[in-house]
Coordinates of C-alpha atoms in Angstrom, one line a residue:
X1 CA 4.2 9.6 20.2
X2 CA 1.6 8.1 17.8
X3 CA -1.7 9.9 17.2
X4 CA -4.6 8.1 18.9
X5 CA -6.8 9.1 16.0
X6 CA -4.6 7.2 13.6
X7 CA -4.8 4.1 15.7
X8 CA -8.6 4.6 16.0
X9 CA -8.9 4.9 12.2
X10 CA -7.0 1.6 11.7
X11 CA -9.1 -0.2 14.3
X12 CA -12.4 1.1 12.8
X13 CA -11.3 0.1 9.4
X14 CA -10.5 -3.4 10.6
X15 CA -13.9 -3.6 12.3
X16 CA -15.7 -2.4 9.2
X17 CA -13.9 -5.1 7.1
X18 CA -15.1 -7.7 9.4
X19 CA -18.7 -6.4 9.2
X20 CA -18.6 -6.3 5.4
X21 CA -17.3 -9.9 5.4
X22 CA -20.1 -11.0 7.7
X23 CA -22.6 -9.2 5.4
X24 CA -21.3 -11.0 2.4
X25 CA -21.6 -14.4 4.0
X26 CA -25.1 -13.6 5.2
X27 CA -26.1 -12.8 1.7
X28 CA -26.0 -16.6 1.0
X29 CA -29.1 -16.9 3.1
X30 CA -31.6 -14.4 1.7
X31 CA -34.7 -13.7 3.7
X32 CA -33.7 -16.1 6.4
X33 CA -32.0 -14.0 9.1
X34 CA -34.1 -10.8 8.7
X35 CA -33.3 -9.2 12.0
X36 CA -29.6 -10.1 11.8
X37 CA -29.5 -8.4 8.3
X38 CA -31.2 -5.3 9.7
X39 CA -28.9 -5.1 12.7
X40 CA -25.8 -5.7 10.6
X41 CA -26.8 -3.0 8.1
X42 CA -27.4 -0.5 10.9
X43 CA -24.0 -1.3 12.4
X44 CA -22.2 -1.0 9.1
X45 CA -23.9 2.4 8.5
X46 CA -22.9 3.5 12.0
X47 CA -19.3 2.5 11.5
X48 CA -19.1 4.1 8.1
X49 CA -20.6 7.3 9.4
X50 CA -17.8 7.6 11.9
X51 CA -15.1 6.7 9.3
X52 CA -16.3 8.3 6.0
X53 CA -17.5 11.8 6.7
X54 CA -17.7 14.0 3.7
X55 CA -15.1 16.8 4.1
X56 CA -14.4 15.5 7.6
X57 CA -17.6 17.1 9.0
X58 CA -19.8 14.9 11.3
X59 CA -23.4 14.9 10.2
X60 CA -26.1 15.4 12.7
X61 CA -28.8 12.7 12.7
X62 CA -32.0 13.4 11.0
X63 CA -34.7 14.7 13.4
X64 CA -38.2 13.7 12.3
X65 CA -41.5 15.1 13.5
X66 CA -44.4 13.0 14.8
X67 CA -46.2 11.2 12.1
X68 CA -49.4 13.0 10.9
X69 CA -51.8 11.7 8.3
X70 CA -51.6 8.8 6.0
X71 CA -48.5 7.3 4.4
X72 CA -47.6 8.7 1.0
X73 CA -44.8 8.3 -1.6
X74 CA -42.8 11.3 -2.7
X75 CA -40.2 11.4 -5.5
X76 CA -37.8 14.0 -6.8
X77 CA -35.1 14.1 -9.5
X78 CA -31.8 15.8 -9.1
X79 CA -30.1 16.3 -12.5
X80 CA -26.4 15.7 -12.8
X81 CA -24.4 18.5 -14.5
X82 CA -22.8 16.3 -17.1
X83 CA -22.9 19.0 -19.8
X84 CA -20.9 21.4 -17.6
X85 CA -18.4 18.7 -16.6
X86 CA -18.5 16.0 -19.3
X87 CA -15.3 14.2 -18.1
X88 CA -16.2 14.0 -14.4
X89 CA -17.3 10.5 -13.1
X90 CA -20.4 11.6 -11.2
X91 CA -21.9 8.1 -11.2
X92 CA -18.9 6.6 -9.4
X93 CA -18.9 9.5 -7.0
X94 CA -22.6 9.0 -6.1
X95 CA -22.6 5.3 -5.8
X96 CA -19.2 4.7 -4.3
X97 CA -17.4 1.3 -4.1
X98 CA -20.0 -1.4 -4.5
X99 CA -22.7 1.2 -4.0
X100 CA -21.7 1.9 -0.4
X101 CA -21.9 5.7 -0.7
X102 CA -25.4 5.6 -2.0
X103 CA -26.4 3.0 0.7
X104 CA -24.9 5.3 3.4
X105 CA -27.1 8.2 2.2
X106 CA -30.1 5.9 2.2
X107 CA -29.4 5.0 5.8
X108 CA -29.0 8.7 6.8
X109 CA -32.0 10.1 4.9
X110 CA -34.5 7.2 4.8
X111 CA -34.9 7.7 1.0
X112 CA -34.2 5.3 -1.9
X113 CA -31.4 6.6 -4.1
X114 CA -31.1 5.5 -7.7
X115 CA -29.0 6.8 -10.6
X116 CA -31.1 7.0 -13.8
X117 CA -31.0 8.4 -17.3
X118 CA -28.4 8.4 -20.1
X119 CA -25.1 7.1 -18.9
X120 CA -26.4 5.5 -15.8
X121 CA -25.5 2.0 -16.9
X122 CA -22.0 0.7 -16.8
X123 CA -22.5 -1.4 -19.9
X124 CA -23.1 1.2 -22.7
X125 CA -23.9 -1.5 -25.2
X126 CA -26.6 -2.9 -23.0
X127 CA -27.9 0.6 -22.3
X128 CA -28.4 1.2 -26.1
X129 CA -30.2 -2.1 -26.4
X130 CA -32.6 -1.4 -23.6
X131 CA -33.4 2.2 -24.6
X132 CA -37.0 2.5 -25.6
X133 CA -38.1 -0.8 -24.1
X134 CA -40.7 -1.1 -21.3
X135 CA -39.4 -0.3 -17.8
X136 CA -36.4 1.4 -19.4
X137 CA -38.1 4.7 -20.2
X138 CA -35.7 6.6 -17.9
X139 CA -32.9 6.0 -20.4
X140 CA -34.5 8.7 -22.6
X141 CA -34.0 11.2 -19.9
X142 CA -30.8 13.1 -19.0
X143 CA -28.6 11.6 -16.2
X144 CA -30.2 12.2 -12.9
X145 CA -30.5 10.9 -9.3
X146 CA -34.0 9.6 -8.5
X147 CA -35.0 10.0 -4.9
X148 CA -38.0 8.1 -3.5
X149 CA -39.4 8.1 0.1
X150 CA -42.4 6.5 1.6
X151 CA -43.8 7.9 4.9
X152 CA -46.4 10.3 6.2
X153 CA -46.2 13.5 4.2
X154 CA -44.7 15.7 7.0
X155 CA -42.0 13.2 7.7
X156 CA -41.4 12.4 4.0
X157 CA -40.8 16.0 3.1
X158 CA -38.1 16.3 5.8
X159 CA -36.4 13.1 4.6
X160 CA -36.6 14.2 0.9
X161 CA -35.2 17.6 1.6
X162 CA -32.2 16.1 3.5
X163 CA -31.6 13.7 0.6
X164 CA -31.7 16.4 -2.0
X165 CA -29.2 18.5 0.0
X166 CA -26.8 15.5 0.4
X167 CA -27.0 14.5 -3.3
X168 CA -26.3 18.1 -4.4
X169 CA -23.1 18.0 -2.3
X170 CA -21.9 15.0 -4.3
X171 CA -22.6 16.8 -7.6
X172 CA -19.9 19.5 -7.0
X173 CA -16.7 18.4 -8.8
X174 CA -13.5 18.5 -6.8
X175 CA -9.9 18.9 -8.1
X176 CA -7.7 15.9 -8.1
X177 CA -5.9 15.6 -4.8
X178 CA -8.5 17.7 -3.0
X179 CA -11.5 15.4 -3.2
X180 CA -11.8 14.1 0.4
X181 CA -14.8 11.9 -0.6
X182 CA -12.8 10.2 -3.3
X183 CA -9.9 9.5 -0.9
X184 CA -12.3 7.9 1.5
X185 CA -14.0 5.9 -1.2
X186 CA -10.6 4.5 -2.2
X187 CA -9.9 3.8 1.4
X188 CA -13.2 2.0 1.7
X189 CA -12.4 0.0 -1.5
X190 CA -9.2 -1.1 0.1
X191 CA -11.0 -2.1 3.2
X192 CA -13.5 -4.2 1.2
X193 CA -10.7 -5.9 -0.7
X194 CA -8.8 -6.5 2.6
X195 CA -5.7 -4.5 1.4
X196 CA -6.1 -1.4 3.6
X197 CA -3.0 -0.5 5.8
X198 CA -2.7 2.8 7.5
X199 CA 0.3 4.7 6.1
X200 CA 1.5 5.8 9.5
X201 CA 1.3 2.2 10.7
X202 CA 3.6 1.2 7.8
X203 CA 6.1 3.9 8.8
X204 CA 6.0 2.8 12.5
X205 CA 6.4 -0.9 11.5
X206 CA 9.3 -0.1 9.2
X207 CA 11.0 1.9 12.0
X208 CA 10.5 -1.0 14.4
X209 CA 12.0 -3.4 11.9
X210 CA 15.0 -1.1 11.4
X211 CA 15.6 -0.9 15.1
X212 CA 15.4 -4.7 15.4
X213 CA 17.9 -5.1 12.6
X214 CA 20.4 -2.7 14.2
X215 CA 20.0 -4.5 17.6
X216 CA 20.5 -7.9 16.1
X217 CA 23.6 -6.7 14.3
X218 CA 25.0 -5.2 17.5
X219 CA 24.3 -8.5 19.4
X220 CA 26.0 -10.5 16.6
X221 CA 29.1 -8.2 16.8
X222 CA 29.3 -8.6 20.6
X223 CA 29.2 -12.4 20.4
X224 CA 31.8 -12.5 17.6
X225 CA 34.2 -10.0 19.3
X226 CA 34.5 -11.2 22.9
X227 CA 37.7 -9.2 23.4
X228 CA 36.3 -5.7 22.8
X229 CA 37.0 -3.2 25.6
X230 CA 34.2 -2.8 28.0
X231 CA 32.3 -5.9 26.9
X232 CA 32.2 -9.0 29.0
X233 CA 33.7 -12.1 27.4
X234 CA 30.8 -14.6 27.0
X235 CA 33.1 -17.7 27.0
X236 CA 35.2 -18.9 30.0
X237 CA 39.0 -19.0 29.6
X238 CA 40.4 -22.3 30.9
X239 CA 43.0 -22.5 33.7
X240 CA 46.6 -23.4 33.0
X241 CA 46.5 -26.3 30.5
X242 CA 47.9 -29.6 31.6
X243 CA 48.1 -31.1 28.2
X244 CA 46.7 -31.3 24.8
X245 CA 42.9 -32.0 24.9
X246 CA 41.9 -35.6 24.0
X247 CA 38.7 -36.6 22.3
X248 CA 38.0 -40.2 23.3
X249 CA 36.1 -42.8 21.5
X250 CA 32.5 -43.0 22.7
X251 CA 32.8 -46.7 23.5
X252 CA 35.7 -46.2 25.9
X253 CA 35.1 -45.8 29.6
X254 CA 37.2 -43.1 31.1
X255 CA 39.0 -43.6 34.5
X256 CA 38.0 -40.9 36.9
X257 CA 41.1 -40.7 39.2
X258 CA 44.9 -40.9 38.7
X259 CA 45.1 -43.6 41.4
X260 CA 42.8 -45.9 39.5
X261 CA 45.1 -45.7 36.6
X262 CA 48.3 -46.4 38.6
X263 CA 47.0 -49.3 40.9
X264 CA 45.0 -51.0 38.2
X265 CA 41.6 -50.6 40.0
X266 CA 39.9 -49.1 37.0
X267 CA 37.1 -51.2 35.4
X268 CA 38.1 -53.8 32.8
X269 CA 38.5 -52.3 29.4
X270 CA 39.0 -48.8 30.7
X271 CA 42.7 -48.7 29.9
X272 CA 43.8 -47.9 26.4
X273 CA 44.6 -50.9 24.2
X274 CA 46.6 -50.7 21.0
X275 CA 43.5 -51.5 19.0
X276 CA 41.8 -48.4 20.4
X277 CA 44.6 -46.0 19.5
X278 CA 42.5 -44.8 16.6
X279 CA 39.9 -43.4 19.0
X280 CA 42.2 -40.6 20.2
X281 CA 42.5 -37.3 18.4
X282 CA 45.5 -35.2 19.4
X283 CA 45.2 -31.4 19.2
X284 CA 48.5 -29.6 19.1
X285 CA 49.4 -26.5 21.1
X286 CA 52.3 -24.7 19.4
X287 CA 52.8 -22.5 22.5
X288 CA 52.2 -25.3 25.1
X289 CA 53.8 -24.6 28.5
X290 CA 55.6 -27.9 29.3
X291 CA 56.8 -26.4 32.6
X292 CA 53.2 -26.7 33.8
X293 CA 53.3 -30.4 33.1
X294 CA 56.2 -30.9 35.5
X295 CA 54.2 -29.5 38.3
X296 CA 51.2 -31.8 37.6
X297 CA 49.8 -33.5 40.7
X298 CA 49.5 -36.7 38.6
X299 CA 53.3 -36.9 38.2
X300 CA 53.9 -36.1 41.9
X301 CA 51.6 -38.9 42.9
X302 CA 53.3 -41.3 40.6
X303 CA 56.8 -40.4 41.8
X304 CA 55.9 -41.1 45.5
X305 CA 54.0 -44.3 44.9
X306 CA 55.3 -47.8 45.7
X307 CA 56.2 -49.5 42.4
X308 CA 57.2 -52.8 43.9
X309 CA 53.8 -54.4 43.0
X310 CA 50.7 -53.4 41.2
X311 CA 50.4 -53.3 37.5
X312 CA 54.0 -54.4 36.7
X313 CA 54.5 -57.1 39.5
X314 CA 55.4 -60.6 38.4

């Protein structure tokens, strides 16, 4: 019996792929369908939350207090331990495929999440060119995650604390094969590219194809071997043959009764003429039973008929 969770995972993945496709198409109309964009982003975040839970633990929604005071902006830096783990891809782990992991954290915490500092840009050559220029001062700092939130102070502190906690979870390196987040990010990348197929679904499909192949082979064997014991013969066996079968020319009309042949009442042109002899194809029966021909009703009818007139009368 298949696991319902597996089927649910496949259906959720398919639904997420449709949402991401809609979001990409909607990007062609920036600042036009504002409410549609917001609702679509919320739905994507909700679906991703149910499909991509870090370590498989469901996160509780953020509970915020009532707003008190004026709106303020809070920021905090969380430094990435690149010196302790120089070969680990922290940037890819934080951002995720097409930045979806960072976007998910932004939806959950209400904070803006940006990777800044040395090594934050994918193009290293461009990073070296921009270092020291206005608006690129952060490149002089060590690699870090910049968190920004805008809200009343009591609510902003709750959001910021939650964001710091979640980012620090991402900064703990995991061994290859044990990183659940990386597995889910690869899964999400396959969903975005439209290539995701659940492994168990593949196994089930392969099993079904094998059963179909075996059943088709058995059916073919049954049709080709009608004489096998215990299997009904699909073709009817004819009764005692009365003669070799004849295949007549399509343009010849065939008499329907023996009497019509003997008394000449058949339609004109129905009798065989010498010119039409080529229209007959004779099939030979090596073991033909000629005794059956002697008992033919046709010969009996011909023997008892009056031959004084009819076809041969002068």
